[in-house]
Short mmCIF file of C-alpha atoms in Angstrom, two decimals:
data_model
loop_
_atom_site.label_atom_id
_atom_site.label_comp_id
_atom_site.label_asym_id
_atom_site.label_seq_id
_atom_site.Cartn_x
_atom_site.Cartn_y
_atom_site.Cartn_z
CA MET A 5 0.00 0.00 0.00
CA SER A 6 1.49 3.33 -1.04
CA GLY A 7 1.98 6.20 1.37
CA ARG A 8 -0.49 8.31 -0.61
CA PHE A 9 -3.18 5.63 -0.38
CA ARG A 10 -2.63 5.24 3.36
CA MET A 11 -3.15 8.98 3.75
CA ILE A 12 -6.36 8.88 1.71
CA VAL A 13 -7.74 5.87 3.60
CA GLY A 14 -6.88 7.41 6.95
CA ALA A 15 -8.40 10.77 6.11
CA ALA A 16 -11.54 9.38 4.53
CA LEU A 17 -12.24 6.87 7.28
CA THR A 18 -11.65 9.52 9.93
CA LEU A 19 -14.52 11.44 8.38
CA ILE A 20 -16.72 8.46 7.60
CA ILE A 21 -19.35 8.88 10.25
CA SER A 22 -21.16 12.19 10.67
CA HIS A 23 -21.71 15.54 9.16
CA GLY A 24 -23.11 18.93 10.07
CA ASP A 25 -24.22 19.67 13.62
CA LEU A 26 -23.87 16.06 14.73
CA ALA A 27 -20.12 16.21 14.21
CA ALA A 28 -19.84 19.43 16.21
CA GLU A 29 -21.83 17.99 19.09
CA ASN A 30 -19.89 14.73 19.35
CA GLY A 31 -16.33 15.95 18.91
CA PRO A 32 -14.15 13.17 17.45
CA GLN A 33 -15.75 11.39 14.51
CA LEU A 34 -17.61 8.21 15.44
CA ARG A 35 -16.37 4.86 14.17
CA ILE A 36 -19.71 3.07 13.92
CA GLY A 37 -23.22 4.09 12.98
CA HIS A 38 -26.38 3.50 10.97
CA TYR A 39 -26.83 5.33 7.68
CA SER A 40 -29.82 5.85 5.38
CA THR A 41 -30.27 7.31 1.94
CA GLY A 42 -32.20 10.57 1.71
CA THR A 43 -35.31 8.77 0.49
CA GLY A 44 -35.04 6.12 3.19
CA LEU A 45 -35.07 3.35 0.57
CA MET A 46 -31.80 1.88 1.81
CA GLY A 47 -30.05 1.74 5.15
CA PHE A 48 -26.97 0.07 6.56
CA VAL A 49 -24.63 -0.16 9.53
CA ILE A 50 -20.92 0.37 8.99
CA ASP A 51 -18.48 -0.73 11.69
CA ARG A 52 -14.82 0.28 11.47
CA MET A 53 -13.99 -0.47 15.10
CA GLY A 54 -11.46 -3.01 13.89
CA THR A 55 -10.14 -4.85 10.85
CA PRO A 56 -11.79 -5.65 8.50
CA ILE A 57 -14.32 -2.87 7.99
CA LYS A 58 -17.75 -4.50 8.33
CA LEU A 59 -21.08 -3.64 6.76
CA ARG A 60 -24.64 -4.90 7.15
CA PHE A 61 -27.59 -3.72 5.09
CA ASP A 62 -31.03 -3.30 6.62
CA GLY A 63 -33.24 -6.34 6.15
CA SER A 64 -30.29 -8.75 6.09
CA ASP A 65 -28.49 -10.66 8.85
CA GLU A 66 -25.38 -11.04 6.70
CA ILE A 67 -22.28 -9.15 7.80
CA LEU A 68 -20.00 -8.19 4.93
CA ALA A 69 -16.26 -7.77 5.23
CA VAL A 70 -15.21 -5.01 2.82
CA THR A 71 -11.82 -3.92 1.54
CA ALA A 72 -10.69 -0.39 0.70
CA GLU A 73 -9.32 0.65 -2.67
CA PRO A 74 -8.31 4.13 -3.91
CA ALA A 75 -10.90 6.00 -5.96
CA PRO A 76 -11.16 9.40 -7.74
CA TYR A 77 -11.20 12.75 -5.94
CA ASN A 78 -9.21 11.58 -2.91
CA SER A 79 -11.86 9.03 -1.97
CA ILE A 80 -11.85 5.32 -1.22
CA THR A 81 -14.17 2.61 -2.47
CA LEU A 82 -15.24 -0.28 -0.25
CA LYS A 83 -15.71 -3.57 -2.09
CA ARG A 84 -17.25 -6.95 -1.31
CA ASP A 85 -15.27 -10.15 -1.74
CA ASP A 86 -16.65 -10.54 -5.28
CA GLY A 87 -15.08 -7.22 -6.28
CA VAL A 88 -18.32 -5.24 -6.44
CA SER A 89 -18.24 -1.71 -5.00
CA VAL A 90 -20.75 -1.04 -2.22
CA LEU A 91 -19.67 2.31 -0.75
CA ARG A 92 -17.50 5.30 -1.64
CA ILE A 93 -16.15 7.54 1.11
CA TYR A 94 -14.81 11.03 0.46
CA GLU A 95 -12.39 13.10 2.55
CA THR A 96 -15.24 15.56 3.14
CA GLY A 97 -17.23 12.86 4.95
CA ARG A 98 -19.64 12.30 2.07
CA ILE A 99 -20.75 8.68 1.74
CA LEU A 100 -22.13 7.25 -1.50
CA VAL A 101 -23.85 3.85 -1.47
CA PHE A 102 -24.09 1.75 -4.65
CA SER A 103 -27.01 -0.57 -5.41
CA ASP A 104 -29.08 -1.59 -8.41
CA LYS A 105 -32.09 -0.99 -6.15
CA LEU A 106 -31.43 2.75 -6.26
CA SER A 107 -32.40 5.09 -9.05
CA GLY A 108 -29.25 5.75 -11.02
CA GLY A 109 -27.44 3.02 -9.13
CA SER A 110 -26.20 5.17 -6.24
CA ALA A 111 -27.27 7.67 -3.59
CA ASP A 112 -25.82 9.73 -0.77
CA ALA A 113 -26.22 8.26 2.71
CA TYR A 114 -26.39 10.13 6.01
CA ARG A 115 -25.81 9.01 9.58
CA ASP A 116 -29.16 8.86 11.39
CA GLN A 117 -28.69 6.48 14.35
CA GLU A 118 -26.15 4.95 16.67
CA ALA A 119 -25.41 1.27 16.15
CA GLU A 120 -23.96 -1.74 17.94
CA PRO A 121 -20.75 -3.40 16.70
CA LEU A 122 -21.29 -6.00 13.99
CA VAL A 123 -20.43 -9.41 15.40
CA VAL A 124 -21.30 -12.96 14.45
CA LYS A 125 -23.89 -14.59 16.69
CA LYS A 126 -22.35 -17.08 19.12
CA ALA A 127 -23.11 -20.76 18.51
CA THR A 128 -22.01 -24.11 19.89
CA LYS A 129 -21.25 -27.22 17.86
CA GLU A 130 -24.68 -28.62 18.75
CA GLN A 131 -26.40 -25.42 17.66
CA ALA A 132 -24.49 -25.37 14.37
CA GLU A 133 -25.45 -28.98 13.66
CA THR A 134 -29.08 -28.25 14.51
CA GLU A 135 -29.05 -25.25 12.15
CA ALA A 136 -27.63 -27.44 9.36
CA GLU A 137 -30.41 -30.01 9.83
CA SER A 138 -33.06 -27.29 9.93
CA LEU A 139 -31.69 -25.67 6.79
CA GLY A 140 -31.76 -28.99 4.96
CA ARG A 141 -35.44 -29.42 5.75
CA LYS A 142 -36.20 -25.85 4.67
CA LEU A 143 -34.39 -26.24 1.33
CA ARG A 144 -36.05 -29.56 0.62
CA GLY A 145 -39.39 -27.89 1.18
CA ALA A 146 -38.37 -25.00 -1.09
CA GLY A 147 -37.80 -27.20 -4.13
CA ALA A 148 -34.62 -29.25 -3.63
CA PRO A 149 -36.22 -32.49 -2.36
CA ALA A 150 -33.02 -34.53 -2.02
CA LEU A 151 -30.73 -31.88 -0.54
CA THR A 152 -28.95 -32.41 2.78
CA ILE A 153 -26.62 -30.06 4.66
CA SER A 154 -23.60 -31.36 6.54
CA LEU A 155 -20.63 -29.97 8.44
CA ASP A 156 -17.05 -31.12 8.00
CA ALA A 157 -14.82 -29.67 10.72
CA PRO A 158 -12.72 -32.41 12.35
CA ARG A 159 -10.08 -29.87 13.45
CA LEU A 160 -12.53 -28.02 15.71
CA SER A 161 -12.96 -29.16 19.29
CA ASP A 162 -16.50 -29.49 20.59
CA ASP A 163 -16.12 -26.31 22.65
CA SER A 164 -14.35 -24.25 19.98
CA ALA A 165 -15.58 -20.69 19.50
CA ALA A 166 -15.13 -21.24 15.75
CA TRP A 167 -18.47 -23.07 15.62
CA SER A 168 -20.01 -19.60 15.59
CA ALA A 169 -18.33 -18.97 12.23
CA MET A 170 -19.51 -22.36 10.97
CA ALA A 171 -23.09 -21.49 11.95
CA ASP A 172 -22.73 -18.12 10.23
CA ALA A 173 -21.52 -19.85 7.06
CA ILE A 174 -24.56 -22.16 7.22
CA ALA A 175 -26.90 -19.17 7.49
CA VAL A 176 -25.32 -17.26 4.58
CA THR A 177 -25.19 -20.36 2.36
CA GLY A 178 -28.79 -21.20 3.24
CA SER A 179 -30.16 -17.74 2.50
CA THR A 180 -28.32 -17.75 -0.84
CA LEU A 181 -29.77 -21.10 -1.88
CA GLU A 182 -33.25 -20.11 -0.70
CA GLN A 183 -33.10 -17.02 -2.87
CA MET A 184 -31.90 -19.02 -5.87
CA LEU A 185 -34.67 -21.59 -5.40
CA THR A 186 -37.28 -18.89 -5.98
CA SER A 187 -36.27 -18.96 -9.66
CA PRO A 188 -37.95 -21.87 -11.52
CA ILE A 189 -34.91 -22.35 -13.76
CA ALA A 190 -32.40 -22.32 -10.88
CA ARG A 191 -34.67 -24.57 -8.80
CA GLU A 192 -34.79 -27.16 -11.58
CA ILE A 193 -31.01 -27.15 -11.99
CA ILE A 194 -30.29 -27.31 -8.26
CA ALA A 195 -32.80 -30.13 -7.75
CA ALA A 196 -31.27 -32.11 -10.61
CA LYS A 197 -27.59 -31.60 -9.81
CA LEU A 198 -27.25 -31.25 -6.04
CA ARG A 199 -27.77 -33.81 -3.32
CA ARG A 200 -25.49 -32.41 -0.62
CA VAL A 201 -24.11 -29.13 0.61
CA VAL A 202 -21.00 -29.48 2.76
CA ILE A 203 -19.75 -26.60 4.91
CA ARG A 204 -16.08 -27.50 5.38
CA ASP A 205 -13.46 -26.00 7.67
CA ALA A 206 -10.40 -25.50 5.46
CA ASP A 207 -7.30 -23.38 4.96
CA GLN A 208 -8.95 -21.33 2.24
CA VAL A 209 -12.24 -19.73 1.25
CA ASP A 210 -13.69 -21.41 -1.82
CA VAL A 211 -16.82 -22.79 -3.46
CA LYS A 212 -16.51 -25.95 -5.53
CA LEU A 213 -18.58 -28.81 -6.96
CA ALA A 214 -17.64 -32.45 -6.39
CA ASP A 215 -20.02 -34.85 -8.14
CA ASP A 216 -23.43 -34.04 -6.61
CA ALA A 217 -22.04 -32.08 -3.65
CA LEU A 218 -21.55 -28.34 -3.30
CA ILE A 219 -18.50 -27.76 -1.08
CA VAL A 220 -18.31 -24.42 0.71
CA GLU A 221 -14.86 -24.06 2.23
CA VAL A 222 -14.45 -21.65 5.14
CA LYS A 223 -11.73 -20.63 7.54
CA ALA A 224 -13.77 -21.26 10.65
CA LYS A 225 -11.37 -19.41 12.94
CA GLU A 226 -11.83 -16.21 10.92
CA ALA A 227 -15.38 -14.99 11.43
CA VAL A 228 -16.90 -13.01 8.51
CA THR A 229 -13.69 -12.91 6.44
CA GLY A 230 -13.44 -16.70 6.65
CA ARG A 231 -16.48 -17.43 4.50
CA PRO A 232 -17.72 -16.25 1.10
CA SER A 233 -20.40 -13.58 0.92
CA SER A 234 -23.84 -14.45 -0.43
CA ALA A 235 -23.01 -12.53 -3.62
CA ARG A 236 -19.86 -14.57 -4.19
CA LEU A 237 -21.75 -17.79 -3.38
CA LYS A 238 -24.55 -17.00 -5.81
CA SER A 239 -22.09 -16.22 -8.60
CA ALA A 240 -20.00 -19.33 -7.92
CA ILE A 241 -23.00 -21.66 -7.66
CA GLY A 242 -24.42 -20.26 -10.90
CA ASP A 243 -21.09 -20.83 -12.68
CA LEU A 244 -20.66 -24.35 -11.26
CA LEU A 245 -24.16 -25.52 -12.10
#
């Protein structure tokens, strides 16, 4: 990372949260908050209390880990793990959110509420296994009648905190497949080609197909960054099938 880029990132992130009177009232810029577009059509929480920067859009339980890249006019762009830009932050404190749900594809966002840090929900091994079984039943009912969900994590002890990340990976994978199953074409392909979904603890983050099994590889000891986002999963599953 160049010195210039470090300066841009530092300056832009220092000004990320707040504007106007709110900044004057609170002194140092806040590092976490909820933002909404002017029309209220889109909202999100951004959390830069640590590394990586984390983001969660309203209406979704998925926490995104985003990476910063330099952008025009001394700004930075925050991108998902599939390379798609989700936010742009300017040195002035202006925040631009990108989405195909917005007219023109983008809109300014303004801080309107405080927010809690974005953390993965805690889960035990038993809870993760129960969630996998429950997800399998839900997906079978949604149009994939032969699909089962299993966990492959022999390196994790029964009391490991990393089961929380495994449960999170189950939830993100499940919501992605549920969304895909709403499409008649995707539902037909998934029902014909998939019999198993395996959430596997590995040394890499990947999505692959092995015979009739979809293998989602996660780094269970790295919550959020250790599993693919729903966008990356949807793209990979579509390519594989």
